[in-house]
mmCIF file of N, CA and C in Angstrom:
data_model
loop_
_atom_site.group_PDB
_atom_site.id
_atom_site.type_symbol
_atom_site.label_atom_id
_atom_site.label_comp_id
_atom_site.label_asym_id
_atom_site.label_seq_id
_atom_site.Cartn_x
_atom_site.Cartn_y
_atom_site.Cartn_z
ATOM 1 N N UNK I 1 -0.928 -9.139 -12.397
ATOM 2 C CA UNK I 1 -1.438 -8.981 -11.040
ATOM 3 C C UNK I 1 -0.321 -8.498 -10.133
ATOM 4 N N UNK I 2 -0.344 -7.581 -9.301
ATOM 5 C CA UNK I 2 0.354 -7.196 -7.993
ATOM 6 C C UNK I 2 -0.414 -7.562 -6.971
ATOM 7 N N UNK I 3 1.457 -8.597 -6.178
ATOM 8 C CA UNK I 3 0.841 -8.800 -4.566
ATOM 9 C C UNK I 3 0.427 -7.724 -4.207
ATOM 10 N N UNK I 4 -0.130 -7.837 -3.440
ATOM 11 C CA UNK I 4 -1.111 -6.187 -2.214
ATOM 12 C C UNK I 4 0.141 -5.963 -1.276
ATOM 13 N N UNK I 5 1.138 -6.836 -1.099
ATOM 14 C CA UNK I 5 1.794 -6.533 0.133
ATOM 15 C C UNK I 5 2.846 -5.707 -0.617
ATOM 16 N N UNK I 6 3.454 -5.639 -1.602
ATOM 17 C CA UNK I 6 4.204 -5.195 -2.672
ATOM 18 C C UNK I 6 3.694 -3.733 -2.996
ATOM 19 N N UNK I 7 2.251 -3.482 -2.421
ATOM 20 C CA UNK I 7 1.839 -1.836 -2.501
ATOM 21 C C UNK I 7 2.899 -1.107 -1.459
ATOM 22 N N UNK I 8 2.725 0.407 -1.884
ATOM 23 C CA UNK I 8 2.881 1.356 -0.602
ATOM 24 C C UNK I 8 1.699 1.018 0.583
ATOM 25 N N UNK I 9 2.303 1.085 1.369
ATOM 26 C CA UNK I 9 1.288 0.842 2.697
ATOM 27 C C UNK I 9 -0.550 2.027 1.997
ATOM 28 N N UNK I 10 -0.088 3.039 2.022
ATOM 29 C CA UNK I 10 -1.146 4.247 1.751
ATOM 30 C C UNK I 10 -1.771 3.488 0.784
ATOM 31 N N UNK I 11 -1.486 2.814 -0.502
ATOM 32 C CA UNK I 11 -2.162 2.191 -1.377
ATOM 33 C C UNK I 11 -3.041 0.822 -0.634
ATOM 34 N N UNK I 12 -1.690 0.127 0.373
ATOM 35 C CA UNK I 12 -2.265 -1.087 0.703
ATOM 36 C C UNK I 12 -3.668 -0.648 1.210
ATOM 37 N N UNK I 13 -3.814 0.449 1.471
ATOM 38 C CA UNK I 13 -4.789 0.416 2.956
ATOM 39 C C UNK I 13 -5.900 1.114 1.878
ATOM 40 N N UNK I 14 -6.027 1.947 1.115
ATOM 41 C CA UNK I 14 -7.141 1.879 0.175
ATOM 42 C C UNK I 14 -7.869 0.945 -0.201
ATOM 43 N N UNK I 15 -7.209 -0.001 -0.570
ATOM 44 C CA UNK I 15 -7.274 -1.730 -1.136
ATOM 45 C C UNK I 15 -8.323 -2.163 -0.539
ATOM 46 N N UNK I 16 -7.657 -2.305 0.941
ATOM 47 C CA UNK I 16 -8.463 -3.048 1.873
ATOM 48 C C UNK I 16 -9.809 -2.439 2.480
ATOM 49 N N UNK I 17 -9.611 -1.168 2.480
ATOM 50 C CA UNK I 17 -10.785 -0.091 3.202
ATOM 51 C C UNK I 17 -11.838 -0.417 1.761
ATOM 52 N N UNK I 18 -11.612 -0.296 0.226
ATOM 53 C CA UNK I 18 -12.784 -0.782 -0.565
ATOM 54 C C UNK I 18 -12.946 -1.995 -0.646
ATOM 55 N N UNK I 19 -12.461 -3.026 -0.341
ATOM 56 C CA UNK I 19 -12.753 -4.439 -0.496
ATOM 57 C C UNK I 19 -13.400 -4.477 0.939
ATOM 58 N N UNK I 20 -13.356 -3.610 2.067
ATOM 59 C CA UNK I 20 -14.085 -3.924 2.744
ATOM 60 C C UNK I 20 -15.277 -3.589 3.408
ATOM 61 N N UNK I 21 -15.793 -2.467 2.781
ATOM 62 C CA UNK I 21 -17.045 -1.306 2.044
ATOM 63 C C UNK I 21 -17.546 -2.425 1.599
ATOM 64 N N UNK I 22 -17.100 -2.939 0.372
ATOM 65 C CA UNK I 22 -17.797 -4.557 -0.471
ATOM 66 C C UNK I 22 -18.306 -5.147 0.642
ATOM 67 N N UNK I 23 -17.760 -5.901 1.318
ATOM 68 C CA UNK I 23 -18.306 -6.980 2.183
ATOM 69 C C UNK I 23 -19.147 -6.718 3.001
ATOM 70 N N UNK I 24 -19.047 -5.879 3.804
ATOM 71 C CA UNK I 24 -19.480 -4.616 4.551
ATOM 72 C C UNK I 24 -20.799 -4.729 4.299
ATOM 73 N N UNK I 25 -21.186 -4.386 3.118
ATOM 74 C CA UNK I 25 -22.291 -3.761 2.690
ATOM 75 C C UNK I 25 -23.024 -4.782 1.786
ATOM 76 N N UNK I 26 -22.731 -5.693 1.085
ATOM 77 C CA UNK I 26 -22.862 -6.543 0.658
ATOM 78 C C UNK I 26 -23.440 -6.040 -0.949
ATOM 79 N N UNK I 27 -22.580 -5.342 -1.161
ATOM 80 C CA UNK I 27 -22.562 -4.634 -2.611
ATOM 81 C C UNK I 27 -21.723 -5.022 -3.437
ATOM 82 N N UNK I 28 -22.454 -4.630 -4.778
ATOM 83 C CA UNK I 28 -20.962 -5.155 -6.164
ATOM 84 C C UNK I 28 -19.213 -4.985 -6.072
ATOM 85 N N UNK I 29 -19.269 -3.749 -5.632
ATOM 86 C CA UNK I 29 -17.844 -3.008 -5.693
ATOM 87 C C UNK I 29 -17.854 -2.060 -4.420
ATOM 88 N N UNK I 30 -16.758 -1.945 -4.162
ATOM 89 C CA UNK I 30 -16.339 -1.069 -2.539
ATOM 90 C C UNK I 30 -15.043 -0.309 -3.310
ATOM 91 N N UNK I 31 -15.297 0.684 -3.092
ATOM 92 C CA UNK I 31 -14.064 2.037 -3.407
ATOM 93 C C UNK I 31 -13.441 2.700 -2.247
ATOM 94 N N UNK I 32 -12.418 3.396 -2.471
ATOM 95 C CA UNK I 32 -11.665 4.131 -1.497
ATOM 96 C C UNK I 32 -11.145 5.166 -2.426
ATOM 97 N N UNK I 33 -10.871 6.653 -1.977
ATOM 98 C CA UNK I 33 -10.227 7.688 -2.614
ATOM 99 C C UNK I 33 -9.207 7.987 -1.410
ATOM 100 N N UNK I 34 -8.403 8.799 -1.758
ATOM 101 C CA UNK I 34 -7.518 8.796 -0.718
ATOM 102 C C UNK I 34 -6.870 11.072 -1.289
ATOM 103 N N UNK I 35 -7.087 11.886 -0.688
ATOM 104 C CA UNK I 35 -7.056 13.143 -0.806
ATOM 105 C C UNK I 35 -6.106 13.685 -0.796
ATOM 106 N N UNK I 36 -5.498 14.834 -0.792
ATOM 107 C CA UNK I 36 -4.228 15.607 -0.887
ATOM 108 C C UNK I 36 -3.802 15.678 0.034
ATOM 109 N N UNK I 37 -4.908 15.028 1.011
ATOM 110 C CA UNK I 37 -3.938 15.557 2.461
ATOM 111 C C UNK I 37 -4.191 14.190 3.388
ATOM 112 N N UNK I 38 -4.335 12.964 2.683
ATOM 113 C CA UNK I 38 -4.098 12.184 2.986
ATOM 114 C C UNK I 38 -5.578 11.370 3.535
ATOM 115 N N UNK I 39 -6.683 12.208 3.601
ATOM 116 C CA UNK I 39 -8.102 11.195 4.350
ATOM 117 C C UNK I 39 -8.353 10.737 2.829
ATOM 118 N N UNK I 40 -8.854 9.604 3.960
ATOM 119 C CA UNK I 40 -9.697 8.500 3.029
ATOM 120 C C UNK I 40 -10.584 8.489 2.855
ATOM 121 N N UNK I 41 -11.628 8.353 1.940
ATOM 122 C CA UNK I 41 -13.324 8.163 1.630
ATOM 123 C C UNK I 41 -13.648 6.912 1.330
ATOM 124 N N UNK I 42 -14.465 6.411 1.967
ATOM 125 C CA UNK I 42 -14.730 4.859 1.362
ATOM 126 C C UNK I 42 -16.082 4.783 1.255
ATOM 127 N N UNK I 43 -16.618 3.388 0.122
ATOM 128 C CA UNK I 43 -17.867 3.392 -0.188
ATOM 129 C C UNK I 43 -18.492 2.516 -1.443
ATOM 130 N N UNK I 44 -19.842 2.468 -1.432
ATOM 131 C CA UNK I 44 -19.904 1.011 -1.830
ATOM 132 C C UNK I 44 -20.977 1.243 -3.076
ATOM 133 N N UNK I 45 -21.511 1.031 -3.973
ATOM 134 C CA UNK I 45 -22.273 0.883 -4.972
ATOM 135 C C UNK I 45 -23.477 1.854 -4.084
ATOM 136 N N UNK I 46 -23.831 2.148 -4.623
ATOM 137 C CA UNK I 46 -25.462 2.918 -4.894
ATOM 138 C C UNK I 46 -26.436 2.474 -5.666
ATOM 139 N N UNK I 47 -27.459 1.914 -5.277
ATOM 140 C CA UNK I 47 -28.665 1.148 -6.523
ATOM 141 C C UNK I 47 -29.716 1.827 -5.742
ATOM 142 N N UNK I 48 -30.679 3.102 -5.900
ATOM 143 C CA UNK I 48 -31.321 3.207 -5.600
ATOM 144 C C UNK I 48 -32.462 3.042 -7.337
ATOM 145 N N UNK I 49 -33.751 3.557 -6.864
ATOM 146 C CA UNK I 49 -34.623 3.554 -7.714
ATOM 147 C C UNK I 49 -34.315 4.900 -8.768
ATOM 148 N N UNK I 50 -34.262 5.437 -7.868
ATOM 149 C CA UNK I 50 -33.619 7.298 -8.636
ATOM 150 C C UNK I 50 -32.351 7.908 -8.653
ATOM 151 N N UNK I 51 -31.190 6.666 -8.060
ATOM 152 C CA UNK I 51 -29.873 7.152 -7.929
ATOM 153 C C UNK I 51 -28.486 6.179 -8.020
ATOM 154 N N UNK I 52 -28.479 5.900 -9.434
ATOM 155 C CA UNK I 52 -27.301 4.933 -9.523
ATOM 156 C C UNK I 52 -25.643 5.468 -9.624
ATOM 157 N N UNK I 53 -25.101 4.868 -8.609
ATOM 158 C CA UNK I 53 -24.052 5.551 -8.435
ATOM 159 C C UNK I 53 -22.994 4.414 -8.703
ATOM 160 N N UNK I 54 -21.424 4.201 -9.255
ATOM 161 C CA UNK I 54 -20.553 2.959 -9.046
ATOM 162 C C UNK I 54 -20.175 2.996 -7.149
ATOM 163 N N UNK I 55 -19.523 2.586 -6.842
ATOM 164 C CA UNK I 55 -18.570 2.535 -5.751
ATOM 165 C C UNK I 55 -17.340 3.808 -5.994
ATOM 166 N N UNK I 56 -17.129 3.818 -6.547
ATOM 167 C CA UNK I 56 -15.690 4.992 -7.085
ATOM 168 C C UNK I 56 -16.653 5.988 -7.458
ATOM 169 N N UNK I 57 -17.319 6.470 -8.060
ATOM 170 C CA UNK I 57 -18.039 7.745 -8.247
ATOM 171 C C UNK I 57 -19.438 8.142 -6.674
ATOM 172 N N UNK I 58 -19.050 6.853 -5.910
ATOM 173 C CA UNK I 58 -19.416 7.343 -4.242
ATOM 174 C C UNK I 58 -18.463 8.075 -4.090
ATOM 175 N N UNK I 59 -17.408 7.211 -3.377
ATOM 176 C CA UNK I 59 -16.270 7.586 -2.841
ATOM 177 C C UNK I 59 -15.934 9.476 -3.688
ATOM 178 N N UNK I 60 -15.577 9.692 -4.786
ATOM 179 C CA UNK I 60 -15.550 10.809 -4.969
ATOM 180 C C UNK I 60 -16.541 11.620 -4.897
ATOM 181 N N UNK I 61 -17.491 11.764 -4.815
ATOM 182 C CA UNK I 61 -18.536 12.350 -4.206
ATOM 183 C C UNK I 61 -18.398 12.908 -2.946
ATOM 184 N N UNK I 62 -18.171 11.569 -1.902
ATOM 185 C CA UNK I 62 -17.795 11.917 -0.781
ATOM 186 C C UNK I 62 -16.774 13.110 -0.581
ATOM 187 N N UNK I 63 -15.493 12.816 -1.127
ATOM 188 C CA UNK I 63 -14.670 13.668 -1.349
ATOM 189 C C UNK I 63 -14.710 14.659 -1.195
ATOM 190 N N UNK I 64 -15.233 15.295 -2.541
ATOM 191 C CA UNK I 64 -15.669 16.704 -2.714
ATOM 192 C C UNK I 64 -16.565 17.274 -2.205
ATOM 193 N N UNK I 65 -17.558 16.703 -1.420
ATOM 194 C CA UNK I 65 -18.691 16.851 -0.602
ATOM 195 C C UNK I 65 -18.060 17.073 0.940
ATOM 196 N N UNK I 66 -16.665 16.898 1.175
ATOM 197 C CA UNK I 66 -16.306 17.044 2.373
ATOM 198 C C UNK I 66 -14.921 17.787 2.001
ATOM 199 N N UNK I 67 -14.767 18.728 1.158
ATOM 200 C CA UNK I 67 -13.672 19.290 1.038
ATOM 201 C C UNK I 67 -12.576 19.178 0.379
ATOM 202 N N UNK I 68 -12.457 17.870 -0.009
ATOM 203 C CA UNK I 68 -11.235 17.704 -0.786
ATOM 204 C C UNK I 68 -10.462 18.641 -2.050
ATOM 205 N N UNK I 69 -9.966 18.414 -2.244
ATOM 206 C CA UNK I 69 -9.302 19.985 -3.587
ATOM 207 C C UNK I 69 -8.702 18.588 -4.282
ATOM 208 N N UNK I 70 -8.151 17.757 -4.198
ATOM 209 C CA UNK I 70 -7.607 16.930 -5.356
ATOM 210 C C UNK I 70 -7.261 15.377 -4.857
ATOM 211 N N UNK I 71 -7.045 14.519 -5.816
ATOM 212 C CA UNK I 71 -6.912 12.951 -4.958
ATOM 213 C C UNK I 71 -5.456 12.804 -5.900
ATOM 214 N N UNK I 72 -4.840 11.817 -4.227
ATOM 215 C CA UNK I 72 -3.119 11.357 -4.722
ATOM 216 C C UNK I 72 -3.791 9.831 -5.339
ATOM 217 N N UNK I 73 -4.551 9.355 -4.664
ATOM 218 C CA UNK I 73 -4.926 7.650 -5.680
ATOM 219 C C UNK I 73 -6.397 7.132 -5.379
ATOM 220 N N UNK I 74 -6.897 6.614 -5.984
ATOM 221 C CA UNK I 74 -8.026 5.548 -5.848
ATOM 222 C C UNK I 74 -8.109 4.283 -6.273
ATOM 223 N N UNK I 75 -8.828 3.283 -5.666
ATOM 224 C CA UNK I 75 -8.580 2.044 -5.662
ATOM 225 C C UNK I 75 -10.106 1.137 -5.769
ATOM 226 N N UNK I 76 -10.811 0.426 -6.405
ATOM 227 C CA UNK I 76 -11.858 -0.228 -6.604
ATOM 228 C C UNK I 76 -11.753 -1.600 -6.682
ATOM 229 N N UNK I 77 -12.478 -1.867 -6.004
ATOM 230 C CA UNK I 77 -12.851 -3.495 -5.469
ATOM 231 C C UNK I 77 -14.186 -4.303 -6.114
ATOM 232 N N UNK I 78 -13.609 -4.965 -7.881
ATOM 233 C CA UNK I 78 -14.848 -5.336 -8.106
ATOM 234 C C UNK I 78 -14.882 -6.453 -9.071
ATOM 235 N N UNK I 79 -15.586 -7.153 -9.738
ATOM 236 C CA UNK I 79 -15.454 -7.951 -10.286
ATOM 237 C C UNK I 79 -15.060 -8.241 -11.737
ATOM 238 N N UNK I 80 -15.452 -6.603 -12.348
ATOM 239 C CA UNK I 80 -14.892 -6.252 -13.576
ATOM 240 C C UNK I 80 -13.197 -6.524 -13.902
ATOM 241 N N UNK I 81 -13.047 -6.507 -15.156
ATOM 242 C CA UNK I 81 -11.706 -6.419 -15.316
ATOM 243 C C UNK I 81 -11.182 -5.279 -15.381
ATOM 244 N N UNK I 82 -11.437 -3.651 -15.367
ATOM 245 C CA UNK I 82 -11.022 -2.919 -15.184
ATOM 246 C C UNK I 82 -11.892 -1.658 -14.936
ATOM 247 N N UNK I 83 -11.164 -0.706 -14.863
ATOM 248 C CA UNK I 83 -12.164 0.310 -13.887
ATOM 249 C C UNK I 83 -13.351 1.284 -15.412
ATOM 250 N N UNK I 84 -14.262 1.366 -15.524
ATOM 251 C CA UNK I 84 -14.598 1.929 -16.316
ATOM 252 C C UNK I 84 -14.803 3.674 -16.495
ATOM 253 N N UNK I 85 -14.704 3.594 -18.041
ATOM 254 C CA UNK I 85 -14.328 5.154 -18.583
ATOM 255 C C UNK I 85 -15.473 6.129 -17.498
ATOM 256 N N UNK I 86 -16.374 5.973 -16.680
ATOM 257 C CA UNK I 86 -17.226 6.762 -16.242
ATOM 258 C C UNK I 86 -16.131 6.937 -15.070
ATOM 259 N N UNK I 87 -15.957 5.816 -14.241
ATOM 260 C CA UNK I 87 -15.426 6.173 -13.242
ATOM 261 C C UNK I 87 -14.156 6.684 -13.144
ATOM 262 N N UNK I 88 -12.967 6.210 -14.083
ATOM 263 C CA UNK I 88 -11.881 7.207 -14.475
ATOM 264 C C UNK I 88 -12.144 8.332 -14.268
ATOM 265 N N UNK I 89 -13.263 8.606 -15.387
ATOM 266 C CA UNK I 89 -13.646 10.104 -15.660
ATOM 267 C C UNK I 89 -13.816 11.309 -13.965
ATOM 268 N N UNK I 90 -14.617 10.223 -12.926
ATOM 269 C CA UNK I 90 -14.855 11.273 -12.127
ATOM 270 C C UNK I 90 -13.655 11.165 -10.974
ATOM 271 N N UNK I 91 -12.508 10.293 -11.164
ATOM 272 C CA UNK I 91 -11.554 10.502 -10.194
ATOM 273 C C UNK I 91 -10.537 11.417 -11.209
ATOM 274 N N UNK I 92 -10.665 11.737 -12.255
ATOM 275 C CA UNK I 92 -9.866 12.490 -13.367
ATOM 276 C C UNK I 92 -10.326 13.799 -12.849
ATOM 277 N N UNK I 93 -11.963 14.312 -12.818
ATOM 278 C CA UNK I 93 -12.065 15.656 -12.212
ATOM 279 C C UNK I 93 -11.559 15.886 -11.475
ATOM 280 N N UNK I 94 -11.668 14.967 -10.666
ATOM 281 C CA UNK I 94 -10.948 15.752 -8.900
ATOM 282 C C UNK I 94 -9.125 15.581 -8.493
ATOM 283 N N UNK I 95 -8.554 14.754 -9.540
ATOM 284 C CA UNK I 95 -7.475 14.341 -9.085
ATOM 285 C C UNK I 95 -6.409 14.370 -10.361
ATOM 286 N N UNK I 96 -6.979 14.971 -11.608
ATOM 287 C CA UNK I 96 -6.290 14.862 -12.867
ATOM 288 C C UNK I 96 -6.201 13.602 -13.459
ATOM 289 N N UNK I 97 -5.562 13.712 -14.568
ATOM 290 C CA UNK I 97 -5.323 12.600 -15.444
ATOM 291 C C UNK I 97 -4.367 11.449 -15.156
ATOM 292 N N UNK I 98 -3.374 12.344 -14.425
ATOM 293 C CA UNK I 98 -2.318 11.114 -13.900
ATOM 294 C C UNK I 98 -2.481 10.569 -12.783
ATOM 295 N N UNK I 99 -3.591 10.798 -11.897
ATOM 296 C CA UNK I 99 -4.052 9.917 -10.730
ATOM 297 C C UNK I 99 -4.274 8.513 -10.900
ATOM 298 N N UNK I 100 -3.423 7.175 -10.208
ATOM 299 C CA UNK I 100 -3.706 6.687 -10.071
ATOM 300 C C UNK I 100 -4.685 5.593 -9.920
ATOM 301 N N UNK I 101 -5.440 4.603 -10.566
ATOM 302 C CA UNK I 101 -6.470 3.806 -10.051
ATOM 303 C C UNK I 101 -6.306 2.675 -10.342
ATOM 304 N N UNK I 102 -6.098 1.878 -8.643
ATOM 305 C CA UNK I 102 -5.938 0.526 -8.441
ATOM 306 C C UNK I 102 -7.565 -0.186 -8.325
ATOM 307 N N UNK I 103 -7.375 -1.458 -9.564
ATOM 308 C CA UNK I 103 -8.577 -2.087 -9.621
ATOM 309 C C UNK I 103 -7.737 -3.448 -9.401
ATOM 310 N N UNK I 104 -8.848 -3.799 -7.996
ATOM 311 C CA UNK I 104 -8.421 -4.853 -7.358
ATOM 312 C C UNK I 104 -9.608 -5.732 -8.168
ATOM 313 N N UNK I 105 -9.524 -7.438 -7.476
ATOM 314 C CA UNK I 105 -10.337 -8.073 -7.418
ATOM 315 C C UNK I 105 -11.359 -8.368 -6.305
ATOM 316 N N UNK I 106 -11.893 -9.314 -5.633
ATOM 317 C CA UNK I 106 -12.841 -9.439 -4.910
ATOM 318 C C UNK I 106 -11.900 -10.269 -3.320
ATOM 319 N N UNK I 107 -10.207 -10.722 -3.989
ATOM 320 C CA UNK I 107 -9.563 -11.189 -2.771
ATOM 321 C C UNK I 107 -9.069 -9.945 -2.406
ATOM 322 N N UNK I 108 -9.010 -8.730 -3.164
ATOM 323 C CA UNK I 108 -7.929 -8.244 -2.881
ATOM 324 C C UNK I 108 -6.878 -7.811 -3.657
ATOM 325 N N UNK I 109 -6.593 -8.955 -4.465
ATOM 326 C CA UNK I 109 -5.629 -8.906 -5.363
ATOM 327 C C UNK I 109 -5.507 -7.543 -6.098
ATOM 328 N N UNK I 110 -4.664 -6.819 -6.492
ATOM 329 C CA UNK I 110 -4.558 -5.535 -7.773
ATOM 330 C C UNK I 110 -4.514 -6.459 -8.689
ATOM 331 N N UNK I 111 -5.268 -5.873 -9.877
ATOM 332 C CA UNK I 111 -4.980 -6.725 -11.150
ATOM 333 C C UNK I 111 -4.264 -5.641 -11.865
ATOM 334 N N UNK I 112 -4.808 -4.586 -12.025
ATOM 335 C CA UNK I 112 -4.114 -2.982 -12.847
ATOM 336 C C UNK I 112 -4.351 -2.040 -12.209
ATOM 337 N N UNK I 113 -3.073 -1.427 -12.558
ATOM 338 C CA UNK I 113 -3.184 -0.125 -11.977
ATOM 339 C C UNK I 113 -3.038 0.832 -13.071
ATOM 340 N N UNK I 114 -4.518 2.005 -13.225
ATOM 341 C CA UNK I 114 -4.369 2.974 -14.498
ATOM 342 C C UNK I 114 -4.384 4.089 -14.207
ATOM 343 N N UNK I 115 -4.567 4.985 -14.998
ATOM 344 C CA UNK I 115 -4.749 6.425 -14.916
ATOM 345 C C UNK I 115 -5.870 6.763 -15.035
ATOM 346 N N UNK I 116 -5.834 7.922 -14.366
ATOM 347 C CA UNK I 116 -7.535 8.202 -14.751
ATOM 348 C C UNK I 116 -7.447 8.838 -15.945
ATOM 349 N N UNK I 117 -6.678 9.264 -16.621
ATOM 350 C CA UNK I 117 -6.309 9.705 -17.774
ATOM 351 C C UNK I 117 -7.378 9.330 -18.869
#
C-alpha cells in the first residue's frame, strides 16, 4: 500500500477526484484520467440497461470524446484488488503501455500502481 500523501500532488489529486465521483454518485468505482496536457476527466460506473461501462473506461471515453491525444496517468477507486485487463486495455489505447494506473481503495488508500501494459 502507498500513503496518498507520498503521491505526486497530480497523482494525489486523481485519487481523490475518483474516490470522489464514487461517493458522489453513489457508484461501485469512481475514476480519473489525467491528459497530456494536464485536464482531468472524472467519472463513475455506468449500469445502464444497454450500456455497461467500468468507471476507468468512462473516464477515458470522456477523454477522447473531448480531445485528448494521450494520458500521463489514471487512477481507480474501487473495491477490487486490482484494475482489470479491460480497463488497462482502454487506458493502454489512449495512453500506451507504460501509463500508469493507480488502483486505490474505497479510503483512498493506493494499493498498486500498474501499467496499462
Amino acid at each position: 500500500m502507498t500513503d496518498t500523501t507520498a503521491l505526486d500532488p497530480e497523482d494525489r489529486k486523481i485519487v481523490t477526484l475518483a474516490r470522489s465521483a464514487r461517493a458522489r454518485n453513489g457508484v461501485p468505482e469512481g475514476a480519473a484520467v489525467r491528459d497530456e496536457t494536464g485536464r482531468t476527466y472524472v467519472a463513475g460506473t455506468v449500469a445502464l440497461d444497454s450500456l455497461k461501462l467500468s468507471a476507468l473506461q468512462t473516464a477515458v471515453a470522456m477523454a477522447v470524446a473531448s480531445g485528448a491525444k494521450s494520458l500521463e496517468a489514471a487512477a481507480v477507486v474501487t473495491e477490487a484488488e486490482s484494475a482489470s485487463p479491460e480497463d488497462r486495455a482502454a487506458v493502454r489505447d489512449l495512453g500506451g503501455p507504460a501509463t500508469p494506473v493507480l488502483v486505490a481503495g474505497t479510503d483512498g488508500t493506493v494499493r498498486e500502481t500498474v501499467t496499462a501494459g
